[in-house]
Coordinates of N, CA and C in Angstrom, one line a residue:
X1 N 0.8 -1.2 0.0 CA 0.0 0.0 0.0 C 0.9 1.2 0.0
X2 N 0.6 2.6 -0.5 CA 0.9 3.4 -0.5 C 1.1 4.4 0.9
X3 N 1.7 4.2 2.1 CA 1.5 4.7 3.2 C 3.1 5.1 3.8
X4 N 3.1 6.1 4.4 CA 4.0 6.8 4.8 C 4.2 8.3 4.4
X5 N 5.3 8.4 4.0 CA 6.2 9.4 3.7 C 5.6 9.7 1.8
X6 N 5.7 11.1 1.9 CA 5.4 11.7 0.6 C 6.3 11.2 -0.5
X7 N 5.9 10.8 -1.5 CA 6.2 10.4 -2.7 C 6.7 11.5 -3.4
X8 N 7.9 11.6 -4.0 CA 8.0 13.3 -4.7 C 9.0 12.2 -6.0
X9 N 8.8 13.3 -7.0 CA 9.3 12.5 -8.5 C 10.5 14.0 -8.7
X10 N 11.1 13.5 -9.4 CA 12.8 14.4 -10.1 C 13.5 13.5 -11.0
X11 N 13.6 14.2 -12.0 CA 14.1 14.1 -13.6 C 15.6 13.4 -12.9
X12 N 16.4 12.4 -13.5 CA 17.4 11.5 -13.1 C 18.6 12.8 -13.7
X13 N 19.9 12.6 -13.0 CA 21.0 12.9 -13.6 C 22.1 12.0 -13.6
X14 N 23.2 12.5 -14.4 CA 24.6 11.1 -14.4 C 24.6 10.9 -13.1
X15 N 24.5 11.4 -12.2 CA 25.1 11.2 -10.8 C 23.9 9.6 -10.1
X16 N 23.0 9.7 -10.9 CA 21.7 8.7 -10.4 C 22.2 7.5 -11.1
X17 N 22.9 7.5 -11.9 CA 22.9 6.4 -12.8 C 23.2 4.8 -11.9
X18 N 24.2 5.0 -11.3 CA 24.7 3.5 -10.7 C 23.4 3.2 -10.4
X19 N 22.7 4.2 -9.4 CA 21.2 3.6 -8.5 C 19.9 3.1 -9.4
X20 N 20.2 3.7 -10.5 CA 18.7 3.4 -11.6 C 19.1 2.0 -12.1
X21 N 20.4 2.1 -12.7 CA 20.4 0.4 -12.5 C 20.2 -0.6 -11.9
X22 N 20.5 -0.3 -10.4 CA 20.9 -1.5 -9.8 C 18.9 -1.5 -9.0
X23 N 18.3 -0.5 -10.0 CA 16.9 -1.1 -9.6 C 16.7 -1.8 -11.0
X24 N 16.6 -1.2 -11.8 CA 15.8 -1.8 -13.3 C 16.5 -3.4 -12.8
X25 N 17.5 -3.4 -12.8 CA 18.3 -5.2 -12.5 C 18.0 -5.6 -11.6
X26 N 17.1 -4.9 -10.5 CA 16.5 -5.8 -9.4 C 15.0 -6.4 -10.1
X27 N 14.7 -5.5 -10.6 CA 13.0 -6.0 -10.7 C 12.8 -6.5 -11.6
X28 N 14.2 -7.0 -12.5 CA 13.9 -7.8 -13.9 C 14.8 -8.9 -14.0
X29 N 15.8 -9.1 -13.4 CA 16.7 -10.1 -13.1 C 17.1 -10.6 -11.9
X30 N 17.6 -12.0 -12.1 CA 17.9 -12.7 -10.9 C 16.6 -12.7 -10.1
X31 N 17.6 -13.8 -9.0 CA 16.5 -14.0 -7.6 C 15.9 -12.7 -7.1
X32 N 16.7 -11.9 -7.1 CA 16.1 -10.4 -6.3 C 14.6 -10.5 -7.0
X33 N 14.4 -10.4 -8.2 CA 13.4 -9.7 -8.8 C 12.2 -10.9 -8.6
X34 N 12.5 -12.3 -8.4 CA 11.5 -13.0 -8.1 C 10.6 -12.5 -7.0
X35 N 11.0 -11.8 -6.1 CA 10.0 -11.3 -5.1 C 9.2 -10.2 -5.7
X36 N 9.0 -9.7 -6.6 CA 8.4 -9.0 -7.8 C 7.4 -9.6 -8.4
X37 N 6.2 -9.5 -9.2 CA 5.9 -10.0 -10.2 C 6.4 -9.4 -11.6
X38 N 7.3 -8.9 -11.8 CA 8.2 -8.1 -13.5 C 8.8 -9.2 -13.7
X39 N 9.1 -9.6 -12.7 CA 10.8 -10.7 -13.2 C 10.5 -11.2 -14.5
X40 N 11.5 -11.1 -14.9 CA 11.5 -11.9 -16.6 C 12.9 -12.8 -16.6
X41 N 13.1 -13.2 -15.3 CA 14.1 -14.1 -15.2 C 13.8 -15.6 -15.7
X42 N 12.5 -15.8 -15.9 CA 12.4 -17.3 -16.8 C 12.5 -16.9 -18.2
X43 N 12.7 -15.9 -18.6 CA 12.8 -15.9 -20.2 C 13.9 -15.2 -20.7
X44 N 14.6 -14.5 -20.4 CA 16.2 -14.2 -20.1 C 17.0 -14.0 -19.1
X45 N 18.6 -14.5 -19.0 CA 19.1 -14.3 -18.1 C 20.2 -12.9 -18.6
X46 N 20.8 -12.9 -17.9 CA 22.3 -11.4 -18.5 C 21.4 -9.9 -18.0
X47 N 21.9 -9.0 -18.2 CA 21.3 -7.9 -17.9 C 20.4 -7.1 -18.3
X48 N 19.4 -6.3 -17.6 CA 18.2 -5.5 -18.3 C 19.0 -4.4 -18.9
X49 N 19.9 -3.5 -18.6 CA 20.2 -2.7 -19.3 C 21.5 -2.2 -18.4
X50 N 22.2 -1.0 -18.9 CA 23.9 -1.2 -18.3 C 23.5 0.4 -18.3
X51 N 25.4 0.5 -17.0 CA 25.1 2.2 -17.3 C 25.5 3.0 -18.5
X52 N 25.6 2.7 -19.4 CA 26.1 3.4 -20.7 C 24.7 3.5 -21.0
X53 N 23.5 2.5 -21.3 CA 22.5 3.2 -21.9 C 21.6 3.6 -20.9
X54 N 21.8 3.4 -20.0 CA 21.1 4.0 -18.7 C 21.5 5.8 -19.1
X55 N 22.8 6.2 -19.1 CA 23.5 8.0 -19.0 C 22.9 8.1 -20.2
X56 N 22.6 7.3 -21.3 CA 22.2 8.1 -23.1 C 20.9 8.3 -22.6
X57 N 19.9 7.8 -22.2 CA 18.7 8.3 -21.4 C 18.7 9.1 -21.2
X58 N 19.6 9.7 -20.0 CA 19.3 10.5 -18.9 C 19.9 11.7 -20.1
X59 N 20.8 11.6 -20.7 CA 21.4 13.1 -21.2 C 20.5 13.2 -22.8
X60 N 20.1 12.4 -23.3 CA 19.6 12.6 -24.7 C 18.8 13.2 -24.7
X61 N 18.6 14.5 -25.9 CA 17.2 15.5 -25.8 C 15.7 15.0 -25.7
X62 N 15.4 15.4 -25.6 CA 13.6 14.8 -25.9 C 13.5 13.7 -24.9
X63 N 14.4 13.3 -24.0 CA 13.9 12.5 -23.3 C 14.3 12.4 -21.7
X64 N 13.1 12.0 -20.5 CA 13.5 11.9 -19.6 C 13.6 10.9 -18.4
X65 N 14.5 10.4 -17.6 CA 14.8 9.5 -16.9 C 13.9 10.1 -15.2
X66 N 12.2 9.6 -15.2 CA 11.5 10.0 -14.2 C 12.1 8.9 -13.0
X67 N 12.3 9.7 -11.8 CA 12.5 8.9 -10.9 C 11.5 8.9 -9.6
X68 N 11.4 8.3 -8.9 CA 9.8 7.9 -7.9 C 11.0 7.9 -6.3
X69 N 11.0 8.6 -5.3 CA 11.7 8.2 -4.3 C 11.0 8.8 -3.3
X70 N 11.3 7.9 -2.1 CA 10.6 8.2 -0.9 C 11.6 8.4 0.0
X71 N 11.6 9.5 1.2 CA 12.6 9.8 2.1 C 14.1 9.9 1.0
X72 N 14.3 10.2 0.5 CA 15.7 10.2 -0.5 C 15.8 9.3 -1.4
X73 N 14.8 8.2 -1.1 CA 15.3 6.3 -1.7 C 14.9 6.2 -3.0
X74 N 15.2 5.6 -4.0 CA 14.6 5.5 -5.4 C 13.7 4.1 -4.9
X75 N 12.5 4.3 -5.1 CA 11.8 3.3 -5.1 C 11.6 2.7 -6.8
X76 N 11.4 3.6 -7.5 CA 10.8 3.3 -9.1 C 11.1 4.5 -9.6
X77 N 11.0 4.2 -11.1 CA 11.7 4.9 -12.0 C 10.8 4.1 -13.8
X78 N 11.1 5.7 -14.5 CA 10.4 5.5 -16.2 C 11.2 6.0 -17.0
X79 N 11.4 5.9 -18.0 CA 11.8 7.0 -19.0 C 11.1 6.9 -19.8
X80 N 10.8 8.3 -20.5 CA 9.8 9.2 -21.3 C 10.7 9.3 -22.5
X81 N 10.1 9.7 -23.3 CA 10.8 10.1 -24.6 C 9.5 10.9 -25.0
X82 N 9.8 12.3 -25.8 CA 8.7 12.5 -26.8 C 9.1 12.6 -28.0
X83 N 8.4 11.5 -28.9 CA 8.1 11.8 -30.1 C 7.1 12.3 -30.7
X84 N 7.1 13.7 -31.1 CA 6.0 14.1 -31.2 C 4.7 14.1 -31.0
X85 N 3.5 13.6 -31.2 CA 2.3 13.8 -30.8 C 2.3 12.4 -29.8
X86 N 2.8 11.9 -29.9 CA 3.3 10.4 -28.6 C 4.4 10.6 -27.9
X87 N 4.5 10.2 -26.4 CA 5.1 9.7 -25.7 C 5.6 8.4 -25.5
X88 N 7.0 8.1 -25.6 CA 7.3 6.5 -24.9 C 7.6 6.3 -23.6
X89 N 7.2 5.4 -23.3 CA 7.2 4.9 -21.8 C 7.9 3.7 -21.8
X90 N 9.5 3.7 -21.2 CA 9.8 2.4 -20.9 C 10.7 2.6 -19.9
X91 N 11.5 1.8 -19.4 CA 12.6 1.1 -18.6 C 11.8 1.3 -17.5
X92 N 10.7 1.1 -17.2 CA 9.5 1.0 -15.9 C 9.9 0.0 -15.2
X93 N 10.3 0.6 -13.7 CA 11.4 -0.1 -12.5 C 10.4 0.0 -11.4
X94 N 9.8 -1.0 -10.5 CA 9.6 -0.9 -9.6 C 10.7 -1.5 -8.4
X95 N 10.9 -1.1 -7.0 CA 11.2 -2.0 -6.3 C 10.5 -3.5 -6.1
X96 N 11.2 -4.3 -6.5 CA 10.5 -5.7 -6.0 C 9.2 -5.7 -4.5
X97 N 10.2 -5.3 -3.7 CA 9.4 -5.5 -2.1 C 7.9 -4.5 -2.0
X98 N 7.9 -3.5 -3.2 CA 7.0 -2.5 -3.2 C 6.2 -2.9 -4.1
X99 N 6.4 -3.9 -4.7 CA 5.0 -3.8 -6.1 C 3.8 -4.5 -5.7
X100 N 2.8 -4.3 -6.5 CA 1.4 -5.0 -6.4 C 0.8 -4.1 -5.2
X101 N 1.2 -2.3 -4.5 CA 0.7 -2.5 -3.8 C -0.2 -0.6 -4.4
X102 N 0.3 -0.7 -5.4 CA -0.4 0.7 -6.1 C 0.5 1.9 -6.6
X103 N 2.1 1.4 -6.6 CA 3.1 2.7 -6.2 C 2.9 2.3 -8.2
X104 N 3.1 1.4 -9.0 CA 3.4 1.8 -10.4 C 2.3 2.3 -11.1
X105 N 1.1 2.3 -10.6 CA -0.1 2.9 -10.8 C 0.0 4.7 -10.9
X106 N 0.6 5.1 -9.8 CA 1.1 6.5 -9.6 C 2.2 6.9 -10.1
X107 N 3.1 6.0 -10.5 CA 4.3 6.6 -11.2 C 4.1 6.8 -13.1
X108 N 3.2 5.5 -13.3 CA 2.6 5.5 -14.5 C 1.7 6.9 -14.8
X109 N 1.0 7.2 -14.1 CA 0.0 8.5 -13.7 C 0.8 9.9 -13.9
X110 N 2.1 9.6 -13.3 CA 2.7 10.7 -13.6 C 3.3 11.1 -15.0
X111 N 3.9 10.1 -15.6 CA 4.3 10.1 -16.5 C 3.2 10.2 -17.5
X112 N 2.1 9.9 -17.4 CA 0.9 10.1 -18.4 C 0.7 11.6 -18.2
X113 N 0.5 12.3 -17.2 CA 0.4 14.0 -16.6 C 1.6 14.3 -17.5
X114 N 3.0 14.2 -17.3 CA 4.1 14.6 -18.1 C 3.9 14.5 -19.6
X115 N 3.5 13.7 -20.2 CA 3.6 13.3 -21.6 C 2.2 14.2 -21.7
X116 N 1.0 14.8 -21.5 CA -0.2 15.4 -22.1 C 0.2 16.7 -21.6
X117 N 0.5 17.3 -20.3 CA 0.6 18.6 -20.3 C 2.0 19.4 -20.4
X118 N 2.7 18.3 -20.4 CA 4.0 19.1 -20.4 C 4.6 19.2 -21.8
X119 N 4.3 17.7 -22.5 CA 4.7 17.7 -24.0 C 3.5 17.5 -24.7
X120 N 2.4 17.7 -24.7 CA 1.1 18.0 -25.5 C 1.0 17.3 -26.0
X121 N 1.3 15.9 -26.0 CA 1.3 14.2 -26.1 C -0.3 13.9 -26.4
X122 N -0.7 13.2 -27.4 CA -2.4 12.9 -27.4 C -1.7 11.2 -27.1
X123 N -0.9 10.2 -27.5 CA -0.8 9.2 -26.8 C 0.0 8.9 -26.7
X124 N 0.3 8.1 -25.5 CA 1.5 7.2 -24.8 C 1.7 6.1 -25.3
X125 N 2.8 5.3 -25.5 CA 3.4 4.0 -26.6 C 4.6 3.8 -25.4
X126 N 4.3 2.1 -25.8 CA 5.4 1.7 -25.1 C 5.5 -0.3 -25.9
X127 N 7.3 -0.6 -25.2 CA 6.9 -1.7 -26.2 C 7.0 -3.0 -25.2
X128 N 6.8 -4.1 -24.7 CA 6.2 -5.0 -24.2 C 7.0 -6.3 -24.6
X129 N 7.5 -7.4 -24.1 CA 8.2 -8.9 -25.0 C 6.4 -9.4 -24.8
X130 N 6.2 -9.6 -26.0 CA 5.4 -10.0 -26.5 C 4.6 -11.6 -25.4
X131 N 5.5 -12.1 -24.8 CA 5.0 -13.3 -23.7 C 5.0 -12.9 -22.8
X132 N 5.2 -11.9 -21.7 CA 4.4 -11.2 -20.9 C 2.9 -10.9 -20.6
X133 N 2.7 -11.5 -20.7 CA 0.7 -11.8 -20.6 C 0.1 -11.1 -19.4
X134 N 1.4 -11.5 -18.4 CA 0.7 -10.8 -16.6 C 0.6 -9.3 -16.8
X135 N 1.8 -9.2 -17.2 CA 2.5 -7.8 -17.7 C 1.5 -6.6 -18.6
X136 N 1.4 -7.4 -19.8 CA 0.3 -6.6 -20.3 C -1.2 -6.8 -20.5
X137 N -1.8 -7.7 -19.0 CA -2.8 -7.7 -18.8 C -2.8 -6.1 -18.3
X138 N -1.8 -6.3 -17.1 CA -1.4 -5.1 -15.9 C -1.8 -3.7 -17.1
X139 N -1.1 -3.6 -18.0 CA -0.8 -2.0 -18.6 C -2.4 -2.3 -19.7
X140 N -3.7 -3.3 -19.9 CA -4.3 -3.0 -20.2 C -5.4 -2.6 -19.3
X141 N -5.5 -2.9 -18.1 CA -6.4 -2.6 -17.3 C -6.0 -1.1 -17.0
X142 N -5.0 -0.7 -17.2 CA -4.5 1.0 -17.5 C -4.9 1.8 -18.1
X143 N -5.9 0.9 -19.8 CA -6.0 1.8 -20.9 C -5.2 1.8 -21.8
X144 N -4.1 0.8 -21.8 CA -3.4 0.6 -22.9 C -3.8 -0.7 -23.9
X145 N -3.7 -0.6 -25.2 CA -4.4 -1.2 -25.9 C -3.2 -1.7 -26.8
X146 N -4.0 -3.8 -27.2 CA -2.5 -3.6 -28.1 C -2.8 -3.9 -29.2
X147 N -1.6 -3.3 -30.1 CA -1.6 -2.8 -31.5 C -1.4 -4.1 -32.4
X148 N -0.9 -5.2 -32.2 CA -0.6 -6.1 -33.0 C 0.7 -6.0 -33.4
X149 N 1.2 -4.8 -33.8 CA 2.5 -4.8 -34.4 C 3.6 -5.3 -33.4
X150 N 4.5 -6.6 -33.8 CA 5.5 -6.7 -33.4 C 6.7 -6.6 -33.8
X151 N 7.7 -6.2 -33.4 CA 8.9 -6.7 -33.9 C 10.4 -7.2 -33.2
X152 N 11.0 -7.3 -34.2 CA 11.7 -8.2 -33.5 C 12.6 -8.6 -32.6
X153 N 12.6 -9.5 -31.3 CA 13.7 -9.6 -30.3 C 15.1 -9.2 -30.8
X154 N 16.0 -8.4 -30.2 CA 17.6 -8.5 -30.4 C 18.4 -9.8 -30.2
X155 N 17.6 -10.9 -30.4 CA 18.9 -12.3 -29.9 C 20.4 -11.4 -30.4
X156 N 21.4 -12.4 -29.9 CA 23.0 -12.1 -30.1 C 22.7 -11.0 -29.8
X157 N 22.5 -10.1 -29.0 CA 22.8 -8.3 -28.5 C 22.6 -8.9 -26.9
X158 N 23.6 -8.7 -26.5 CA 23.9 -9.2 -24.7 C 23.1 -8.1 -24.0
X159 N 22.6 -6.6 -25.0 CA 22.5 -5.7 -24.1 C 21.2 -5.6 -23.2
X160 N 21.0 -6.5 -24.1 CA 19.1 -6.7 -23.7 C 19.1 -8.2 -23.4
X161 N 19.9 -9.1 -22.8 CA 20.0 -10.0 -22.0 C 20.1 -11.4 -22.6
X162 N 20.1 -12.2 -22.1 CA 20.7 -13.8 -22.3 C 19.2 -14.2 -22.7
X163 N 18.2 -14.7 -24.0 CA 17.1 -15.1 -24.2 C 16.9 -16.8 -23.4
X164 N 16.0 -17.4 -23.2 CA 15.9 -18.7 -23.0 C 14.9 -19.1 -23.8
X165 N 14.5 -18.8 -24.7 CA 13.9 -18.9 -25.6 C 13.5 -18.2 -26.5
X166 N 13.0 -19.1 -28.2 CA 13.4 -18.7 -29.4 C 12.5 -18.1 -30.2
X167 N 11.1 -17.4 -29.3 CA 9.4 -16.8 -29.0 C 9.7 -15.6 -28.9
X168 N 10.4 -14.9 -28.4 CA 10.5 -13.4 -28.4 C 10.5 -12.5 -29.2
X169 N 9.4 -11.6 -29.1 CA 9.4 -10.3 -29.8 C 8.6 -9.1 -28.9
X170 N 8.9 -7.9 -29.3 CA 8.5 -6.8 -28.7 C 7.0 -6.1 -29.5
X171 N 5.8 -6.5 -28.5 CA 4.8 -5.6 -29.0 C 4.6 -4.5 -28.6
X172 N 4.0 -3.6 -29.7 CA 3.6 -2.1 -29.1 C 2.0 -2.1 -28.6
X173 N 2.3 -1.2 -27.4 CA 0.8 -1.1 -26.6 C 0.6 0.5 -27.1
X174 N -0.4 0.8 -26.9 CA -0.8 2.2 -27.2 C -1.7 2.5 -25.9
X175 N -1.9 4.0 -25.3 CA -2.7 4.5 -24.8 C -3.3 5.7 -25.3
X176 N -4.8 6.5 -25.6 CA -4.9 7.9 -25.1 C -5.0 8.6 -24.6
X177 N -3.8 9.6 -24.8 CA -4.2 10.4 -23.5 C -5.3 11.8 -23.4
X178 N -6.2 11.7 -22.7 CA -7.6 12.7 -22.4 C -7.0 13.7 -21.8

């Protein structure tokens, strides 16, 4: 549940970077993230993402590295991109110990507020590994809707992790934003 201490959000800098990883790599890899429901540890192993593309995030124009922390702590974390009349929404990090309990609901909410009033976004896009079922049950009960289009997993690219299978591809979800 969402209880305690005020939730306050701030755009990431180089200086965040070690800590944004070593969440995105909690809540999507290894044992850690099993206490999660994100883990995608049964369908790749190796890394969710490194700090090299973690800092092109945070410094690249048009886009921003939202971060979710309570008392100083990064609980969760997004990055935003605007492409024009759409927003992207990805590297969506919760703490493992904190999910399921409403905090990615509000972090999502924010980033939907950022993408319609701050960048005049009519919809949010994000992309999904296609066998994720829990996953994009989760982001349709949100209002995200999916498009059909897939394309294709990076196998051999270590940067997006070790596959365990030869099923992977990335669908796009769509939302509008009102």
């Amino acid at each position: 549940m969402l209880t305690g201490p005020t939730l306050t959000f701030r755009d990431a800098t180089p200086a965040d970077v070690p800590e944004i990883v070593a969440l995105v790599e909690s809540a999507y890899r290894g044992d850690t993230s099993r206490t999660g429901w994100t883990t995608e540890a049964d369908i790749l192993d190796g890394q969710r993402t490194d700090p090299d593309g973690v800092r092109e995030v945070v410094e690249r124009p048009d886009s921003r590295l939202l971060l979710a922390e309570r008392d100083g702590v990064l609980i969760a974390c997004c990055q935003l991109e605007h492409r024009g009349e759409a927003c992207y929404f990805g590297m969506f990090a919760v703490r493992p110990g904190l999910q399921g309990g409403g905090l990615g609901k509000v972090v999502m909410a924010e980033a939907e507020r950022i993408g319609r009033e701050e960048w005049g976004a009519t919809t949010m896009e994000m992309t999904v590994i296609s066998v994720r079922d829990e996953l994009i049950a989760f982001y349709e009960r949100r209002g995200y809707r999916r498009t059909g289009e897939l394309s294709p997993f990076p196998y051999g690219d270590e940067r997006f992790g070790l596959p365990q299978r030869d099923d992977l591809a990335f669908e796009r979800l769509v939302k509008t934003l009102g």
